[in-house]
Coordinates of C-alpha atoms in Angstrom, one line a residue:
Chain A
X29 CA 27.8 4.1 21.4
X30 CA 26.9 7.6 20.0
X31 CA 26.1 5.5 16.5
X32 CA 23.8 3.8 18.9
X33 CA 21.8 6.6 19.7
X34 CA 22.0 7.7 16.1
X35 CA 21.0 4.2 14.9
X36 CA 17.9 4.0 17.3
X37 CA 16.5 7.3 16.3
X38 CA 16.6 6.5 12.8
X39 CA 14.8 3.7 13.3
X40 CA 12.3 5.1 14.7
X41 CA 12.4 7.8 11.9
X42 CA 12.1 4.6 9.2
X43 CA 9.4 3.1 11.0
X44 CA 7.5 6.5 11.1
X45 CA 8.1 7.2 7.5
X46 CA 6.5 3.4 7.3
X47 CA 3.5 4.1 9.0
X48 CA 2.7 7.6 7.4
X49 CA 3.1 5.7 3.8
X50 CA 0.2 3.5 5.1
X51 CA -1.8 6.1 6.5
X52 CA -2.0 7.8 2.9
X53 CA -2.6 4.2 1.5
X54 CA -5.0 3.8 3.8
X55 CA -6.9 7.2 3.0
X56 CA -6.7 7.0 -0.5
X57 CA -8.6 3.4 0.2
X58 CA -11.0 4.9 1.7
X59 CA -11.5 7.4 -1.1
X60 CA -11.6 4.7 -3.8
X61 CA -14.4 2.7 -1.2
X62 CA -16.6 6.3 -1.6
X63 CA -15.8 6.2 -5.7
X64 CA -17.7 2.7 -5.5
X65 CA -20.5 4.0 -3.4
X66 CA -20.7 6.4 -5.9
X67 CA -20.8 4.6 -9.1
X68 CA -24.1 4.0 -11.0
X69 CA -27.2 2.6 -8.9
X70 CA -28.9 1.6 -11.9
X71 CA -28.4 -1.3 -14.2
X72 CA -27.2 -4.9 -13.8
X73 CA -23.8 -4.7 -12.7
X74 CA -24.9 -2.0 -10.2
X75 CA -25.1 -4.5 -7.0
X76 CA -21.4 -5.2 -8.1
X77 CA -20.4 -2.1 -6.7
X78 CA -21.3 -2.6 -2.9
X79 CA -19.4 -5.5 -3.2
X80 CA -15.9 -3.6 -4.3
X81 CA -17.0 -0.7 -1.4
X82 CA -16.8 -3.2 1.4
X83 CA -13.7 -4.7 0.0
X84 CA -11.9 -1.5 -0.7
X85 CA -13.1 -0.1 3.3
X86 CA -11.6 -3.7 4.7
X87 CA -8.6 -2.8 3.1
X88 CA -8.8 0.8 4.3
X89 CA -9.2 -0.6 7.9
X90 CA -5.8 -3.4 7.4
X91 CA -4.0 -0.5 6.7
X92 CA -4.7 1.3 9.4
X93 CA -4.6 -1.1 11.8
X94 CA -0.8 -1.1 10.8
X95 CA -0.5 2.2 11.6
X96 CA -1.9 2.3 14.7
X97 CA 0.8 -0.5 15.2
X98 CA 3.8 1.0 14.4
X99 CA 3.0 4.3 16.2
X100 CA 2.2 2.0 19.2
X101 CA 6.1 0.7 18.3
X102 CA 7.5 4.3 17.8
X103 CA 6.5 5.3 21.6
X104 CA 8.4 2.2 22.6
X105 CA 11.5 3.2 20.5
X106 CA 11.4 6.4 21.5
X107 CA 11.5 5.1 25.2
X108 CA 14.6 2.8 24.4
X109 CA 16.1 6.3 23.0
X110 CA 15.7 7.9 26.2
X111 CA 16.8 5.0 28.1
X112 CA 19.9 4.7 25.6
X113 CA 21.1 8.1 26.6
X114 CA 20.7 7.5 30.8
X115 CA 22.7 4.4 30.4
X116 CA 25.6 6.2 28.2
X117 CA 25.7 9.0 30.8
X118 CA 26.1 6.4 33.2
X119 CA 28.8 4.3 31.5
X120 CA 30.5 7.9 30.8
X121 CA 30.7 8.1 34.6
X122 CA 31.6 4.7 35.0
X123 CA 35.0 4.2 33.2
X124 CA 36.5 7.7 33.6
X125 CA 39.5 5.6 35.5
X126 CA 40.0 4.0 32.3
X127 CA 39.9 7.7 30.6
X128 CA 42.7 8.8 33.1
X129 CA 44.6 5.7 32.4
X130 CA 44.7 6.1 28.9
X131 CA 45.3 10.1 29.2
X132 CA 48.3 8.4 31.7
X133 CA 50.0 6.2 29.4
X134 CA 50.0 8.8 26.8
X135 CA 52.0 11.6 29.0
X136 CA 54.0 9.0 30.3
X137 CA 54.8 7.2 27.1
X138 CA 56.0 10.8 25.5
X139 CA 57.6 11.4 28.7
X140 CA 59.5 8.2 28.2
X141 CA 60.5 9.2 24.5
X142 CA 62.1 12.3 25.6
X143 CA 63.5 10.9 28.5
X144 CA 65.2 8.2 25.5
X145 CA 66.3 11.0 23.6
X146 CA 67.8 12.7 26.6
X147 CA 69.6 9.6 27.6
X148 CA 71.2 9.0 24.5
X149 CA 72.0 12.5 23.5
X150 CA 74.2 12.8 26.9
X151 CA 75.7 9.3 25.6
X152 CA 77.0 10.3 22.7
X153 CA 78.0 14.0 23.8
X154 CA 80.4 11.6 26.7
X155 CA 81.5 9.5 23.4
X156 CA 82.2 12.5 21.4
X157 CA 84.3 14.4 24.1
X158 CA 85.9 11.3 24.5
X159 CA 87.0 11.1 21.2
X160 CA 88.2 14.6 21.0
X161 CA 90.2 14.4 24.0
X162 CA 88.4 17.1 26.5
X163 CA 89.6 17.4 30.1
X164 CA 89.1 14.9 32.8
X165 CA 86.9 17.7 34.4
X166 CA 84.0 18.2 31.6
X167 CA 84.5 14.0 31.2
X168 CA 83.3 13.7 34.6
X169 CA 80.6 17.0 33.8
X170 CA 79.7 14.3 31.4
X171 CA 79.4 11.6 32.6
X172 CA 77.2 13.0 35.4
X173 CA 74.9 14.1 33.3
X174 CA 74.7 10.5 31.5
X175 CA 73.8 9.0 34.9
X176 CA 71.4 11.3 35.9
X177 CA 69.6 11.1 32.3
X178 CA 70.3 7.0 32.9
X179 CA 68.3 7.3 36.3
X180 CA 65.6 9.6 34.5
X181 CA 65.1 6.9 31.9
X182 CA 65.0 4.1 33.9
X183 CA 62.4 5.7 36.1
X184 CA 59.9 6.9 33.2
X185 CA 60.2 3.0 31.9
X186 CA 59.3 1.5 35.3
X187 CA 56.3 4.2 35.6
X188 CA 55.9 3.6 31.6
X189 CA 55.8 -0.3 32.4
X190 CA 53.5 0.4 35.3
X191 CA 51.3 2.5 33.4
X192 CA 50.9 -0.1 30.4
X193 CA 49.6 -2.6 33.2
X194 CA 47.3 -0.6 34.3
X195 CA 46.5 0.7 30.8
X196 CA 45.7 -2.9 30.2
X197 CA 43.7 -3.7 32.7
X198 CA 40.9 -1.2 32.6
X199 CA 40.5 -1.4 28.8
X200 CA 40.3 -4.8 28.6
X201 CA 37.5 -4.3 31.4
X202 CA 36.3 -1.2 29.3
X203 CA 36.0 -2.6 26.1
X204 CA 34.1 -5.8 27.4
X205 CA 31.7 -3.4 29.5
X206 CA 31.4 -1.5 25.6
X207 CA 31.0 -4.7 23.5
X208 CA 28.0 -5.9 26.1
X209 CA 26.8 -2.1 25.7
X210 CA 26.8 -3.2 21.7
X211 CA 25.2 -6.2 22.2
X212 CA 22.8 -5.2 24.3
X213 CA 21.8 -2.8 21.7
X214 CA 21.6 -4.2 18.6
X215 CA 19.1 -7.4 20.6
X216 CA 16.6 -4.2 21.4
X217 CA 17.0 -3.1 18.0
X218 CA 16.6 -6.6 16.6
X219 CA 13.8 -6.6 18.9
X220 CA 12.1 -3.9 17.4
X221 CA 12.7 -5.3 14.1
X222 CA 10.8 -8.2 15.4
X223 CA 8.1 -5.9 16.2
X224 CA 7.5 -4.4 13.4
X225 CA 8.1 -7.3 10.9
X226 CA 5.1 -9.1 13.2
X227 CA 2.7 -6.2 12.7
X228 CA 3.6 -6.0 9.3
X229 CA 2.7 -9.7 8.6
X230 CA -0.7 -9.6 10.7
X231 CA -1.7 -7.0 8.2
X232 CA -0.2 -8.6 5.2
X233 CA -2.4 -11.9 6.5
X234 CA -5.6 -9.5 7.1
X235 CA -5.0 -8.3 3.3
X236 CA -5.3 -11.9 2.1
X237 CA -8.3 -12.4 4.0
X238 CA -10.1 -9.5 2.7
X239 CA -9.3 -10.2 -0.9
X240 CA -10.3 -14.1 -0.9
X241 CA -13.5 -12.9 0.8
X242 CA -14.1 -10.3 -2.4
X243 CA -13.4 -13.3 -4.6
X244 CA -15.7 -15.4 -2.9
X245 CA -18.8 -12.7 -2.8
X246 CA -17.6 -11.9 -6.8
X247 CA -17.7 -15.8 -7.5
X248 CA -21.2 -15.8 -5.6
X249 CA -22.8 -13.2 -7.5
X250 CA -24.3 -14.9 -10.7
X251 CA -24.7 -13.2 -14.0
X252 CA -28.9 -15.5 -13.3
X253 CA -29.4 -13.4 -9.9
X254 CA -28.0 -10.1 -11.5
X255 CA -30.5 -10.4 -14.1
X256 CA -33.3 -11.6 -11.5
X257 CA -32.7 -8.2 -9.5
X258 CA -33.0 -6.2 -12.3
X259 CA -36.4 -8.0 -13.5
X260 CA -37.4 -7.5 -10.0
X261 CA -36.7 -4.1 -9.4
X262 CA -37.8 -3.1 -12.8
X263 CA -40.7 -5.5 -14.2
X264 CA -44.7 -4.7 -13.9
X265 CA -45.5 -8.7 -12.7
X266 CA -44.9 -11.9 -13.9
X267 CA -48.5 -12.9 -16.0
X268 CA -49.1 -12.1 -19.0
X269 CA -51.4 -9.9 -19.8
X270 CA -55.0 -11.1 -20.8
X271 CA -56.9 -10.1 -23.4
X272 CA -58.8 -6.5 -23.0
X273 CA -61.0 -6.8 -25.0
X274 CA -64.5 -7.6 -23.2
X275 CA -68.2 -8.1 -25.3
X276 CA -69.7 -4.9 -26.4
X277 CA -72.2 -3.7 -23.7
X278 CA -73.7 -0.2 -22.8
X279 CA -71.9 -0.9 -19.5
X280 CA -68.0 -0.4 -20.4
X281 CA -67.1 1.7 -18.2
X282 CA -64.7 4.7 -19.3
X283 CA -60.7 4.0 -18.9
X284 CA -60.5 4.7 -15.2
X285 CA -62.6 1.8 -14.1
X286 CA -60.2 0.0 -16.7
X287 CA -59.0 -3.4 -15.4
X288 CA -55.9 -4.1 -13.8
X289 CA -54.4 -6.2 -16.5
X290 CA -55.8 -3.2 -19.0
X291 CA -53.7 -0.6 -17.1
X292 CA -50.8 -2.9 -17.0
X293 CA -50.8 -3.3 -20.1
X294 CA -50.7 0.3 -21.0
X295 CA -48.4 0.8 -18.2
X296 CA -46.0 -1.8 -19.9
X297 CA -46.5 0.0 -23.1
X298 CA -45.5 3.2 -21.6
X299 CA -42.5 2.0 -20.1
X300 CA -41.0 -0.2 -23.0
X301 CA -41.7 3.3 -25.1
X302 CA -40.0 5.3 -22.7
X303 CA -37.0 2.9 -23.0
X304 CA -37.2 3.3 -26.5
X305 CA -36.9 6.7 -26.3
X306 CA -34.4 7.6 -23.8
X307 CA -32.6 4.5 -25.6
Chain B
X106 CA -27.8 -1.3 -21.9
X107 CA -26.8 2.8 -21.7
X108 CA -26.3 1.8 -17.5
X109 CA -24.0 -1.0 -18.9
X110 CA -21.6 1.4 -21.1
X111 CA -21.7 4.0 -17.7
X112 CA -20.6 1.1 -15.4
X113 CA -18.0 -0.3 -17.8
X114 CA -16.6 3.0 -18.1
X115 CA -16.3 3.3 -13.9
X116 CA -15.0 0.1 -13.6
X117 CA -12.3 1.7 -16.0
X118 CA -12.0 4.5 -13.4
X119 CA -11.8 2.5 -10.4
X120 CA -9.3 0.6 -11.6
X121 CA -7.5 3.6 -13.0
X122 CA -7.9 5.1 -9.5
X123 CA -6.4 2.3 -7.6
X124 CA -3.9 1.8 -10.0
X125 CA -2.6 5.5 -9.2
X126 CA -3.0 4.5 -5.3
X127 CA -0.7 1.7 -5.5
X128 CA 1.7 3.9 -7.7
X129 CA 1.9 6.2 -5.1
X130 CA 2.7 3.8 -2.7
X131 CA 5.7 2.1 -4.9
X132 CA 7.4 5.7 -5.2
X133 CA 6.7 6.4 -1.3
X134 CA 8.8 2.9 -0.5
X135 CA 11.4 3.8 -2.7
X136 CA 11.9 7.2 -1.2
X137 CA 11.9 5.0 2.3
X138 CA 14.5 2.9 0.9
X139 CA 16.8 5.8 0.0
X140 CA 15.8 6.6 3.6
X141 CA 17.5 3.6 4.7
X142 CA 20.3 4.2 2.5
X143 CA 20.9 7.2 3.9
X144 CA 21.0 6.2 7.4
X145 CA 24.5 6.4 9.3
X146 CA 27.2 3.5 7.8
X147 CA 28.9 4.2 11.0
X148 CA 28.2 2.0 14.4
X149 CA 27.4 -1.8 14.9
X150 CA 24.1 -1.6 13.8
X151 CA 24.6 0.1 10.3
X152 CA 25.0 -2.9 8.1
X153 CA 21.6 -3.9 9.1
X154 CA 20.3 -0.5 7.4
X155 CA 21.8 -2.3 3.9
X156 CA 18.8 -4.9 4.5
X157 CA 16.1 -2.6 4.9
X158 CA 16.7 -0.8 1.7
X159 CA 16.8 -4.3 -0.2
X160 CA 13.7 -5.3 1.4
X161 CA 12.2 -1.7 0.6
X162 CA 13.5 -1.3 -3.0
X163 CA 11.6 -4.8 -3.7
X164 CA 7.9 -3.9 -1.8
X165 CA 7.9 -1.2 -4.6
X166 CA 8.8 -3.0 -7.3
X167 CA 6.3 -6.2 -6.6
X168 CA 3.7 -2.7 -6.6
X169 CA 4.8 -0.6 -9.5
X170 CA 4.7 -4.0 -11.1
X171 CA 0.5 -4.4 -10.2
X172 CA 0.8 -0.8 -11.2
X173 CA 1.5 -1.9 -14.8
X174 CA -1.1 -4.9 -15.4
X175 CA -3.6 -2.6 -13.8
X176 CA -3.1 -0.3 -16.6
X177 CA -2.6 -3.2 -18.8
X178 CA -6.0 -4.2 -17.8
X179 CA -7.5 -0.6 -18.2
X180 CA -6.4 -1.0 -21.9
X181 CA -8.6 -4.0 -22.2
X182 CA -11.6 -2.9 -20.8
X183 CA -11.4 0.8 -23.4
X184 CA -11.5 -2.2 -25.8
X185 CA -14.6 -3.2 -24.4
X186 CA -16.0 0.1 -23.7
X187 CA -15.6 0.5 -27.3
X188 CA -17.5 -2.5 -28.7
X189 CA -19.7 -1.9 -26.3
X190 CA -20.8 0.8 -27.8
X191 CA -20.5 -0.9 -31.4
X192 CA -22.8 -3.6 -30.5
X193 CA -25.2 -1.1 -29.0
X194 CA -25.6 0.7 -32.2
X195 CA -26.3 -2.3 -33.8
X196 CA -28.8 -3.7 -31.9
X197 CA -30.5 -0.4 -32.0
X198 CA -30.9 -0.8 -35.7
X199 CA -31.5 -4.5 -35.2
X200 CA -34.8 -3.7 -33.0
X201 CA -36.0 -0.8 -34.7
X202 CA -39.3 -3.1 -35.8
X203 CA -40.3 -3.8 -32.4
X204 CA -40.2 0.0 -31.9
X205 CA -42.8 0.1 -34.7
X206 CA -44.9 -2.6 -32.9
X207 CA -44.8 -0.6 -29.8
X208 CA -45.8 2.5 -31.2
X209 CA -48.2 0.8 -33.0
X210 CA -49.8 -0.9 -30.5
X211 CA -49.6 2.3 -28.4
X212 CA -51.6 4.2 -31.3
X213 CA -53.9 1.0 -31.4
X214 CA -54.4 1.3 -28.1
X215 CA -55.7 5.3 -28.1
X216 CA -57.9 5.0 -31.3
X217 CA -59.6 1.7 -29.8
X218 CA -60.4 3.8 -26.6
X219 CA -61.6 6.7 -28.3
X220 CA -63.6 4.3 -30.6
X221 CA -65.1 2.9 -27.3
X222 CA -66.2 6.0 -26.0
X223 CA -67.9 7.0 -28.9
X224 CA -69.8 4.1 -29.3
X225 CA -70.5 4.5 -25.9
X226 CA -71.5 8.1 -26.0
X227 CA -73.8 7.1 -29.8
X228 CA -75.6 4.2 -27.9
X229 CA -76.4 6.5 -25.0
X230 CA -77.5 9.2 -27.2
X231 CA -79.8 7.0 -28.9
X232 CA -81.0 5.7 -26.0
X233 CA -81.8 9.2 -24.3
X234 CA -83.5 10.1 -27.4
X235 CA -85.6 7.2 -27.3
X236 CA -87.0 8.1 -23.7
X237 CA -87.5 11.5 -24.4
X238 CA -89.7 10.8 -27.8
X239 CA -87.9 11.9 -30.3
X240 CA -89.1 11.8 -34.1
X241 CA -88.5 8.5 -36.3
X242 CA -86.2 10.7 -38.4
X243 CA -83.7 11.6 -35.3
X244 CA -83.8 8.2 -34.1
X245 CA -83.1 6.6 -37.5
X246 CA -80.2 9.4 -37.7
X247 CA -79.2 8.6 -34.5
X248 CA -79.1 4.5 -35.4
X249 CA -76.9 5.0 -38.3
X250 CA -74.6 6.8 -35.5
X251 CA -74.6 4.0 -33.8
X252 CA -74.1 1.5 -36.3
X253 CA -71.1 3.6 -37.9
X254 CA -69.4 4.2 -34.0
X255 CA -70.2 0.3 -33.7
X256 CA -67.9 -1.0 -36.9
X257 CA -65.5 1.5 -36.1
X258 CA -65.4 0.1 -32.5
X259 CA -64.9 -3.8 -34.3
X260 CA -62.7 -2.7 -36.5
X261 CA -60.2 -1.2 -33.7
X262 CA -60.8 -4.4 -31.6
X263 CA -59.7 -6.4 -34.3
X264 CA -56.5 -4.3 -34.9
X265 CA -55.4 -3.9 -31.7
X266 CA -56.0 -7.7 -31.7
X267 CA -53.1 -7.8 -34.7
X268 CA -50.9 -5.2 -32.8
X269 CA -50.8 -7.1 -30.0
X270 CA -49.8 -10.5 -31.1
X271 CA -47.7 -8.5 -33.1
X272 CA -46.0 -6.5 -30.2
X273 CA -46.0 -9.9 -27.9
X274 CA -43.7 -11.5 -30.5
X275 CA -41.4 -8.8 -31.6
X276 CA -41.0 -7.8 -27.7
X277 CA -40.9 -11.5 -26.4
X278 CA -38.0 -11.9 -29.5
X279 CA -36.1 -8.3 -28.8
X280 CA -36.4 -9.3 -24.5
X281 CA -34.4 -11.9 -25.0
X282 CA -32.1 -10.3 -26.9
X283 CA -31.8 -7.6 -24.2
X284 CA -30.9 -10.3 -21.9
X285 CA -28.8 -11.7 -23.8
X286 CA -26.8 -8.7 -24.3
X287 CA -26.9 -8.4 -20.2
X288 CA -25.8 -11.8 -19.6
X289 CA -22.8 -10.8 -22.2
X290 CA -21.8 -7.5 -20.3
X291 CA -22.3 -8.8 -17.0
X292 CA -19.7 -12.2 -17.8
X293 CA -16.9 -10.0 -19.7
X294 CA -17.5 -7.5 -16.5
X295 CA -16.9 -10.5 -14.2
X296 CA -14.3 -11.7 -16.2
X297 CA -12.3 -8.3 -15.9
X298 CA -12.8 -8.3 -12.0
X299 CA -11.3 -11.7 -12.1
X300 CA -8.5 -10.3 -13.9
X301 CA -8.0 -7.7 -11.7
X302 CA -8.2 -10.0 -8.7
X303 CA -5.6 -12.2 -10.5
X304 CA -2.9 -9.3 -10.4
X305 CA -3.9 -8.5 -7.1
X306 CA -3.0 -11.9 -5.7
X307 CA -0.5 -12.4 -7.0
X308 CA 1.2 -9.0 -6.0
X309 CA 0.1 -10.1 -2.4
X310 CA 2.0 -13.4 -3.0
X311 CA 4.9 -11.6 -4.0
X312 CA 4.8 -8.7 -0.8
X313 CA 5.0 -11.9 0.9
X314 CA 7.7 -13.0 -0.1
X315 CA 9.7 -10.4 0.3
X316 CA 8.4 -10.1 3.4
X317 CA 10.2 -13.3 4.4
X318 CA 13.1 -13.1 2.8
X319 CA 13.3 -9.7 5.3
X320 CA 12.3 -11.7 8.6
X321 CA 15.5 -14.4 7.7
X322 CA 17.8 -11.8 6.7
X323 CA 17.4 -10.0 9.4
X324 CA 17.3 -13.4 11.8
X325 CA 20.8 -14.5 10.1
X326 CA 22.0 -10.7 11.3
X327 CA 23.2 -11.9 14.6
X328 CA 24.8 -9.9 17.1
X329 CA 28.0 -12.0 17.1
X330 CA 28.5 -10.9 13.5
X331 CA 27.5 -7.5 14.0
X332 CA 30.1 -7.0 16.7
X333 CA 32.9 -9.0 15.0
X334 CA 31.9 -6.6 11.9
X335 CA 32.6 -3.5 13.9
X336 CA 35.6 -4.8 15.7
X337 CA 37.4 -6.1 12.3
X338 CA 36.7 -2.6 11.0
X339 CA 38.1 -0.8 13.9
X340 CA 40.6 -3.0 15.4
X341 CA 44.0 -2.7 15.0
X342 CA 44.9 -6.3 15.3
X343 CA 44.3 -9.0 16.8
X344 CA 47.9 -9.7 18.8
X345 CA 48.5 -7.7 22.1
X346 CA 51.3 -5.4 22.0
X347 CA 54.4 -6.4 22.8
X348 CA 56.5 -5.4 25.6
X349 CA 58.1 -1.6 24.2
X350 CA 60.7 -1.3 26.4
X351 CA 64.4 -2.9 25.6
X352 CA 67.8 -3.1 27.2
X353 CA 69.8 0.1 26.9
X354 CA 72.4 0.2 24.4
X355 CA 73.6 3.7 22.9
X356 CA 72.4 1.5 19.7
X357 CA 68.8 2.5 20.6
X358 CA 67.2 4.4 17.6
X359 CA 65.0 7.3 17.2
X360 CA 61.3 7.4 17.4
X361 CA 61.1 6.8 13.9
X362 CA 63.4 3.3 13.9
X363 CA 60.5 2.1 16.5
X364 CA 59.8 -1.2 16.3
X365 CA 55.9 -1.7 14.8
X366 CA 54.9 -3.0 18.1
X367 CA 56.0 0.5 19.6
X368 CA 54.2 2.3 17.4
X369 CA 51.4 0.4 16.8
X370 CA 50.9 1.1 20.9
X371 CA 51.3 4.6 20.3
X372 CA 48.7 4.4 17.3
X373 CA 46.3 2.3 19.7
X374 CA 46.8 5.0 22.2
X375 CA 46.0 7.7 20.4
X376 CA 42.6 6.5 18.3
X377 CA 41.4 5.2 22.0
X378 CA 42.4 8.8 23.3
X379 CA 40.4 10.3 20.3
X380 CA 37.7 7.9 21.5
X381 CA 37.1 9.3 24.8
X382 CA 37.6 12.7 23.8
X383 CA 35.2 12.1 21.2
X384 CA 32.8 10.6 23.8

């Protein structure tokens, strides 16, 4: 029963171990999902990156979810624990007969042993005597003393006899009070078990989930609309330019009243030689 | 294409990053499994602990396994990383013509608009000397002005013309060659991720499995077999004692020519007596 207790704390010891490996898991996910936010803004893989943050936060999230579990598990093995300890105080209580009956058979088996040794010492002392020829007198000193340690013997084995019943008895109804004690224990652990292997798999499920949805948004995003959002973001139109050169007239106007498609143009230039350069 | 090298170098670090995660987490369940280890061998429930470090020992493996084709992975894309760069260099040299074009057109572009302006600025000279009555002499100096600034004007409208179609080509040619290279980085990017999502699942398969095999292991623990564990371990046998006491004889031996029934008893006695001193 004290293994009990010992067992059910540890328990809860593994399961909070458990759930502060997740926690770190969890935090370190997070970090990674800020690493992603991070990464480059520019380019075409750059819309990539949003994707992996959301993945990498859901992830975060499962695993703390689990933690949140098992601590919500801990309290309730911590409650057993205290529970565990009223009920042993209680059984404690419960079979101290069976405590004095054991502590009973013990004196009185010992008792028995010397009362044996007594018997059979005065016995063959009588025999001896015998032998050697002593008086009638210390024969009958003798043999007095053999039937008093006779009666002495007989008693403690009737009381030895008495106490073995009564020995039996309670530990029989002892031991089957201590083996349901046992049982009862090791279903609340198995319980508990239960518990946690359930919260476990929810999470392990929510995990799956998460990654077949950062497959699906990988699969979804086409090297085409990659290369769209980048001409988008980064192009000056979709026309061509037209030709800039006009007719020769005293009314061209200087280069701010240039066209739209001349300024482009030059804009285009601009860019394209900026690329160049920086490239 | 510089954006491309940056963003295949931190998809290198994010997968370096959650490789170390998941590292962490494979060392943190094998210190939980020497946890479990460690946990009491004495009690009913203590073979139970034997299970959880199993189960334990094999969540880090199936991670420090995903730990080492993430950094197989990693390898791969350095290889990339590297010919990225290669193929950039190359196609720097490859383009260098439409460079010319661009800065050609761009120089074009300025001496056209210059040209402009000073045929502009000639014409309305020559006009503003014809209103205010200047001599034949200025105004035939002023109309050769004017003719010069006017072939000048042609002659940059024509070459611009050249530089244009010129620039239009190479730039239409060396676009699609850009895109190309996109297309290219943004596939062998996807087809990394995939990778990576490969080892992922399948490490998730694998948790799973493990996962199971814990949930039936722990289901074919039953309580019957936990208690008949503790009682074979502890027990002393499964016969009840014997009846101790025999007819007196002066035959009767010592303690130590008991009978193994009489001192198996006395042994019983004494462990339970230990027991509830214990307790």
């Amino acid at each position: 029963m004290k293994h009990g207790q010992i067992s059910s704390k540890e328990l809860s010891d593994f399961i909070r171990e458990r759930a502060t490996i997740e926690e770190a898991y969890s935090r370190s996910m997070t970090k990674l999902a800020k690493t992603a936010s991070n990464c480059s803004q520019l380019g075409t893989f750059a819309p990539v990156w949003d994707v992996f943050k959301q993945s990498t936060e859901k992830l975060a999230a499962c695993h703390m979810e689990l933690v949140r579990k098992l601590q919500e598990l801990i309290k309730e093995v911590q409650k057993y624990v205290e529970e565990q300890a009223k009920n042993h105080k209680k059984t404690k209580e419960e079979v101290a007969s069976t405590l004095e009956a054991v502590q009973n058979i013990q004196s009185v088996s010992q008792a028995l042993q010397k009362s044996k040794e007594n018997y059979i010492n005065k016995t063959l002392e009588q025999e001896r005597m015998r032998k050697e020829g002593a008086t009638q007198r210390d024969l009958d000193k003798a043999g007095l003393k053999v039937k008093k340690a006779t009666e002495t013997y007989k008693s403690y084995v009737e009381k030895y006899a008495n106490a073995k019943t009564e020995f039996e008895q309670r530990m029989t109804e002892t031991a089957q009070k201590f083996q349901g004690i046992e049982e009862e224990h090791v279903l609340r652990m198995q319980e508990i078990i239960h518990s946690y292997c359930q919260s476990v798999e929810e999470t392990h499920i929510q995990i799956g989930e998460v990654q077949e949805e950062f497959v699906k948004n990988m699969e979804n995003t086409s090297v085409e609309s990659l290369i769209q959002k980048l001409a988008e973001s980064k192009g000056t139109g979709k026309e061509r330019p037209g030709n800039t050169v006009k007719s020769l007239t005293h009314d061209d106007p200087p280069f701010s009243r240039c066209t739209f498609w001349e300024k482009n143009t030059f804009c285009l230039q601009l860019f394209l030689y900026c690329i160049f350069f920086l490239f």
